[in-house]
Every structure is written in C-alpha cells, then in structure tokens.
CSV table of C-alpha atoms in Angstrom, one decimal:
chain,number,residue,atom,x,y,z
A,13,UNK,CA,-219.1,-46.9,-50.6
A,14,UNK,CA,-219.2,-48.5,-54.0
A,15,UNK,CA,-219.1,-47.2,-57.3
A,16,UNK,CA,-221.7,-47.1,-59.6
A,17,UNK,CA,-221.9,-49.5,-62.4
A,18,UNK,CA,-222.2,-46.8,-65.2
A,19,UNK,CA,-218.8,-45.0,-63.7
A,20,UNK,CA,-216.6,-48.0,-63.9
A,21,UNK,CA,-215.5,-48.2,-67.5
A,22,UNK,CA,-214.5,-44.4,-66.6
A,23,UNK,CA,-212.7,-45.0,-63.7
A,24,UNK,CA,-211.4,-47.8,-65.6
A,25,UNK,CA,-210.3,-45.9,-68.7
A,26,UNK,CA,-208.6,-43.6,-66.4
A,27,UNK,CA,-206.4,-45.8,-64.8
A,28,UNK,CA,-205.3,-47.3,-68.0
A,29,UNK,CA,-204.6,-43.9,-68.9
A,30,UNK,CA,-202.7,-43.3,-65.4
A,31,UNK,CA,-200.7,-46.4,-66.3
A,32,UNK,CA,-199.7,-45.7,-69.5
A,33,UNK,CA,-198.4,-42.6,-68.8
A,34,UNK,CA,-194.7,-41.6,-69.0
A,35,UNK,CA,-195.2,-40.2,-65.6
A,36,UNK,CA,-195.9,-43.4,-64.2
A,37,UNK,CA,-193.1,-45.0,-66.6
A,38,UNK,CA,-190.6,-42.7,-65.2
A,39,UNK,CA,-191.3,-43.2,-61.5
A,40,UNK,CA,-190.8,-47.3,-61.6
A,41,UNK,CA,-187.8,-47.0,-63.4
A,42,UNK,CA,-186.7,-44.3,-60.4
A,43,UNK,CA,-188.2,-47.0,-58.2
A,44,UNK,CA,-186.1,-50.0,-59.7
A,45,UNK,CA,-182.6,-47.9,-59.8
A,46,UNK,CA,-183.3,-47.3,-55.8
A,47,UNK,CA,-183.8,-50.7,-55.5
A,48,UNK,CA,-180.6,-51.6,-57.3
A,49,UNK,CA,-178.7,-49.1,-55.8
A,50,UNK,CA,-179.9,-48.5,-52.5
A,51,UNK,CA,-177.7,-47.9,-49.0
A,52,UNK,CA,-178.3,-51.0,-47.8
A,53,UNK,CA,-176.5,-52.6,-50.5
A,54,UNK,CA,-173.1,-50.8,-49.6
A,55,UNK,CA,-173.5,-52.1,-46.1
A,56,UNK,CA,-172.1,-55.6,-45.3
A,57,UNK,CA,-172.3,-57.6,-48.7
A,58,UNK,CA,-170.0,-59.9,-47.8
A,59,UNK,CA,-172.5,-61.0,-44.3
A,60,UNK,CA,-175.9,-60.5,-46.6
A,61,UNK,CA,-174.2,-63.1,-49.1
A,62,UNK,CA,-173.9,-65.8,-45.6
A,63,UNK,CA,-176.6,-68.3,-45.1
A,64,UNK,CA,-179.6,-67.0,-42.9
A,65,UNK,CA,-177.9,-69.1,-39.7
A,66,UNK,CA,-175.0,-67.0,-39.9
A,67,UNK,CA,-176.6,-63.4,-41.1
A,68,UNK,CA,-179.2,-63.5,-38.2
A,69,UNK,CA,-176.8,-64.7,-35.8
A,70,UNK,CA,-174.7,-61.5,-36.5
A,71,UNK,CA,-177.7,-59.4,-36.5
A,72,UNK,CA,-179.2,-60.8,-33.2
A,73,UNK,CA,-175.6,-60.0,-31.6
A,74,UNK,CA,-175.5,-56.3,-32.3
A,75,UNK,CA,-178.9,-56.5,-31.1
A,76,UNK,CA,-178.4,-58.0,-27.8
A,77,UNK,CA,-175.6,-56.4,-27.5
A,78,UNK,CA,-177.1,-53.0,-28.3
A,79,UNK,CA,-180.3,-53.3,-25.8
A,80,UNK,CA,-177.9,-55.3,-23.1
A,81,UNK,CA,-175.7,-52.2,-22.7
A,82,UNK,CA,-179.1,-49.7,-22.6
A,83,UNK,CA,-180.4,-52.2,-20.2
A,84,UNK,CA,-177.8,-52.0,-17.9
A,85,UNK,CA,-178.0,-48.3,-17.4
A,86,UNK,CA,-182.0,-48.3,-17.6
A,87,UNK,CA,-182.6,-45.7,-14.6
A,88,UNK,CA,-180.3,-43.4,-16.1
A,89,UNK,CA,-182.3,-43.1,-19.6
A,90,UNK,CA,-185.2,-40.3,-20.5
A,91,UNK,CA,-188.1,-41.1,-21.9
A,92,UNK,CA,-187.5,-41.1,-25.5
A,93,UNK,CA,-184.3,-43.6,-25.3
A,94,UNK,CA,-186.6,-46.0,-23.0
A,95,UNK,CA,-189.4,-45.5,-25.9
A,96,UNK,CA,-186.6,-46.7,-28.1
A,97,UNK,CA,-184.9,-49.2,-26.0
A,98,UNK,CA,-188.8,-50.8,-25.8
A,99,UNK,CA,-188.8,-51.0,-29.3
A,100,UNK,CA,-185.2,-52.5,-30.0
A,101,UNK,CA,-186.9,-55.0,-27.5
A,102,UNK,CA,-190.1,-55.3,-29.8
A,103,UNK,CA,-187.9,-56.0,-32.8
A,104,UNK,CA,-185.5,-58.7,-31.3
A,105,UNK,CA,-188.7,-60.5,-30.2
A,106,UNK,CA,-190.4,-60.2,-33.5
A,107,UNK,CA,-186.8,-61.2,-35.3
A,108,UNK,CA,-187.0,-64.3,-33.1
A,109,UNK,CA,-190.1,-65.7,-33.9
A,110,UNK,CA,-190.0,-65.0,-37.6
A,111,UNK,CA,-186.3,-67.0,-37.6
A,112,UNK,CA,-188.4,-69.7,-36.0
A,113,UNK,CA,-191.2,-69.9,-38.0
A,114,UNK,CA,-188.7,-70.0,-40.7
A,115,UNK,CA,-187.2,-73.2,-38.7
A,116,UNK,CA,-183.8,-71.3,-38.5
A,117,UNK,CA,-181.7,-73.1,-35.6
A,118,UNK,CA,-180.9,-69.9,-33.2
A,119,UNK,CA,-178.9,-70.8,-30.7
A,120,UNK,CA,-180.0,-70.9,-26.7
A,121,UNK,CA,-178.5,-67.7,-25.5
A,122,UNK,CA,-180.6,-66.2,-28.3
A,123,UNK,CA,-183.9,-67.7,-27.4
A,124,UNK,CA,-183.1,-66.9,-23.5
A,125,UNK,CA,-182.3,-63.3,-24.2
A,126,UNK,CA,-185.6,-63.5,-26.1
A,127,UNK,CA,-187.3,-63.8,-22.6
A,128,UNK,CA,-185.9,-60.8,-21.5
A,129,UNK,CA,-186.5,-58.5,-24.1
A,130,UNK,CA,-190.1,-60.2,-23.7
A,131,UNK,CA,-190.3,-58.7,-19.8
A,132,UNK,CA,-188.4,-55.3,-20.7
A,133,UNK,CA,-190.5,-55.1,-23.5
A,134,UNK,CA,-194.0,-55.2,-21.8
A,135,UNK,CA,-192.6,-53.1,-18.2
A,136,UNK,CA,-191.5,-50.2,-21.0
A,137,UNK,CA,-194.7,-50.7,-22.6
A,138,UNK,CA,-196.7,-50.4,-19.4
A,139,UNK,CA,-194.0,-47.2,-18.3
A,140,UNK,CA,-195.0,-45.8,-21.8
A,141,UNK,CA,-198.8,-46.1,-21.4
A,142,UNK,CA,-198.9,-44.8,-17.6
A,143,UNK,CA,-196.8,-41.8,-18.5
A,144,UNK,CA,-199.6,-41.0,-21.9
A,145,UNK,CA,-202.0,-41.1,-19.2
A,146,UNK,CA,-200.3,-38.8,-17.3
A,147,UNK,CA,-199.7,-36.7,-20.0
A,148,UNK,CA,-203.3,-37.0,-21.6
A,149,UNK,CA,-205.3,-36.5,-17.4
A,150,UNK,CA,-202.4,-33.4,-17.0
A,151,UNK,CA,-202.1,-33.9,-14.0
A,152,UNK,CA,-200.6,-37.3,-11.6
A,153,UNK,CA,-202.9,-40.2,-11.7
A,154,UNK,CA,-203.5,-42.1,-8.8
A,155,UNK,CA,-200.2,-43.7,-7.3
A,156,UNK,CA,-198.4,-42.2,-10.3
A,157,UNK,CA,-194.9,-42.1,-8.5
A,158,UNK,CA,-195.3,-45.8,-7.1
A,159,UNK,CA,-196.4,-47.3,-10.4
A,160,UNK,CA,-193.7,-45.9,-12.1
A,161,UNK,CA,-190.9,-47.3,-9.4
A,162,UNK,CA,-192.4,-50.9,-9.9
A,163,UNK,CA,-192.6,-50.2,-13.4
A,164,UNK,CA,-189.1,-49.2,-14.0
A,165,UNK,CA,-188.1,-52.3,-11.5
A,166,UNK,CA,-190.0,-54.5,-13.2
A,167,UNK,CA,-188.0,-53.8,-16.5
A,168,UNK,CA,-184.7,-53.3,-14.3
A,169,UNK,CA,-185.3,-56.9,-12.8
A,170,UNK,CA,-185.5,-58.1,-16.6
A,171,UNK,CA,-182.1,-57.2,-17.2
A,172,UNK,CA,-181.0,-58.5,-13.9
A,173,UNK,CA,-182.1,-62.2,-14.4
A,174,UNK,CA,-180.0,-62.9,-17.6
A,175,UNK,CA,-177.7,-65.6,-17.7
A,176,UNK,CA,-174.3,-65.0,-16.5
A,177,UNK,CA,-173.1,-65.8,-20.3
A,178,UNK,CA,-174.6,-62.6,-21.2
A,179,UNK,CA,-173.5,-60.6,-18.8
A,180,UNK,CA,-169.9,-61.5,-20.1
A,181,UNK,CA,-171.1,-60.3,-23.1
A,182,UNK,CA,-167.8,-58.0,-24.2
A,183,UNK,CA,-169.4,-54.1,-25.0
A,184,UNK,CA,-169.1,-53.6,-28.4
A,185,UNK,CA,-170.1,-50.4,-30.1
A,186,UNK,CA,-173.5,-51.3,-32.1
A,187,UNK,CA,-173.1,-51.1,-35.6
A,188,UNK,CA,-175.7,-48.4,-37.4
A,189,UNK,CA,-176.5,-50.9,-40.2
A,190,UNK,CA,-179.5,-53.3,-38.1
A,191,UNK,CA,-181.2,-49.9,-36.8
C-alpha cells in the first residue's frame, strides 16, 4: 500500500527525528562494542588470522568429522538430532559451494564428502517431511512404516558409500566454536 504524497514530508520528518535521537545514538554504539567484543572473537584468533585455504579446511574437518560420527550411529538418533544432523548436512553443502564460488581450492575428500551430505541431506529431509505429514493427518499415512525404513536406508546407505579415507577418519570430539 503506498503512502500518500501529502504524508511523506511527515513520515520523513519523523524518521529524521528517530535518527537523531540519543536513543538511536545509544543503541549503535551498543551495537559497535558487541561487534568489537563479541564471543566469537575469543574463539580461535590465531586460525581466523590463517588464509581462507587453511580456516575452511579446519572448519570443514570438525564438520565432517562431527556429521561422520552422527552418521555412523544414524538408527540410533531421535528425531530432533536427525533434524539437526540434516542441517549440519545443509550447512557443509552450502559451505562448499560458497568456498567454490569464492574459487577456494578444497581438497577432494572435501568435495566427495560433499556428495554425501548431499544424499543424507535430502533422505533426512524426505524423513522430516513424511513424519510432518504424519503429525499434521494424526494418524499413519499410507505405507508410513515402509517409507520410513527406505527413508532412514536411504540416508544410512549415504554414510555407507564414503571413501575408505573417511572412514579412517580418527573421532575427534567436535569443537563448539563452527555450531
């Protein structure tokens, strides 16, 4: 809906006012101390002062590490963590394909764990979706029980075709700082 033209030197005098207002003065100087100061500066400033390469190649190690070891133990997990898990998924896939647009060299096992956080990613999603139908019909749809086995094996199978250079990858506990 647009404004009338006899309002607008109004509305424009009162968001000059709004501006100018120590209120307003107040709450970016609040908003530039965060910035300065924020948690995310404490963590890591030695790896955040690295070149991209190196930064993102720690980064996308936690991460694959992380959703390796959740992948690995995929029946065992409740709805919520698989929720999760399919977003850790979402993330590592988005992380890739920024780092290439950026033409950041990521190295192979990278890209090919990329593929399977690409599978595990859209099985979860489908598990996700059939389950909010579920929830939303109250009651079973239709081959519920079945959809949800090939579902759940679909994303199991993901985890299952990786390269036998990630399944060496050594557990290490994730570190809270990429979540």
């Amino acid at each position: 809906m647009s404004t009338p033209v006899s309002e607008t030197p109004l509305l424009l005098r009162s968001l000059t006012r709004m501006l100018t207002s120590a209120r307003y003065d107040q709450l970016i100087a609040t908003l530039n101390r965060w910035l300065a100061k924020g948690p995310w500066l404490k963590h890591d400033q030695q790896l955040r002062s690295e070149p991209i390469d190196v930064y993102s190649q720690a980064i996308l190690g936690d991460w694959r590490t992380e959703i390796w070891q959740k992948g690995q133990r995929l029946r065992t997990l409740r709805r919520k963590q698989l929720h999760r898990l399919r977003i850790r998924c979402k993330r590592y896939r988005y992380m890739l394909a920024a780092l290439q647009s950026l033409q950041v060299s990521i190295p192979p096992h990278d890209l090919a764990f990329g593929e399977i956080a690409t599978r595990a990613h859209r099985a979860l999603g489908d598990l996700r979706d059939l389950d909010r139908l579920r929830k939303t019909a109250q009651r079973l749809p239709p081959h519920y029980r079945k959809s949800k086995r090939k579902l759940l094996g679909q994303a199991d199978q993901a985890f299952q075709r990786a390269p036998e250079a990630l399944r060496r990858t050594a557990p290490v506990e994730p570190s809270r700082r990429h979540r």
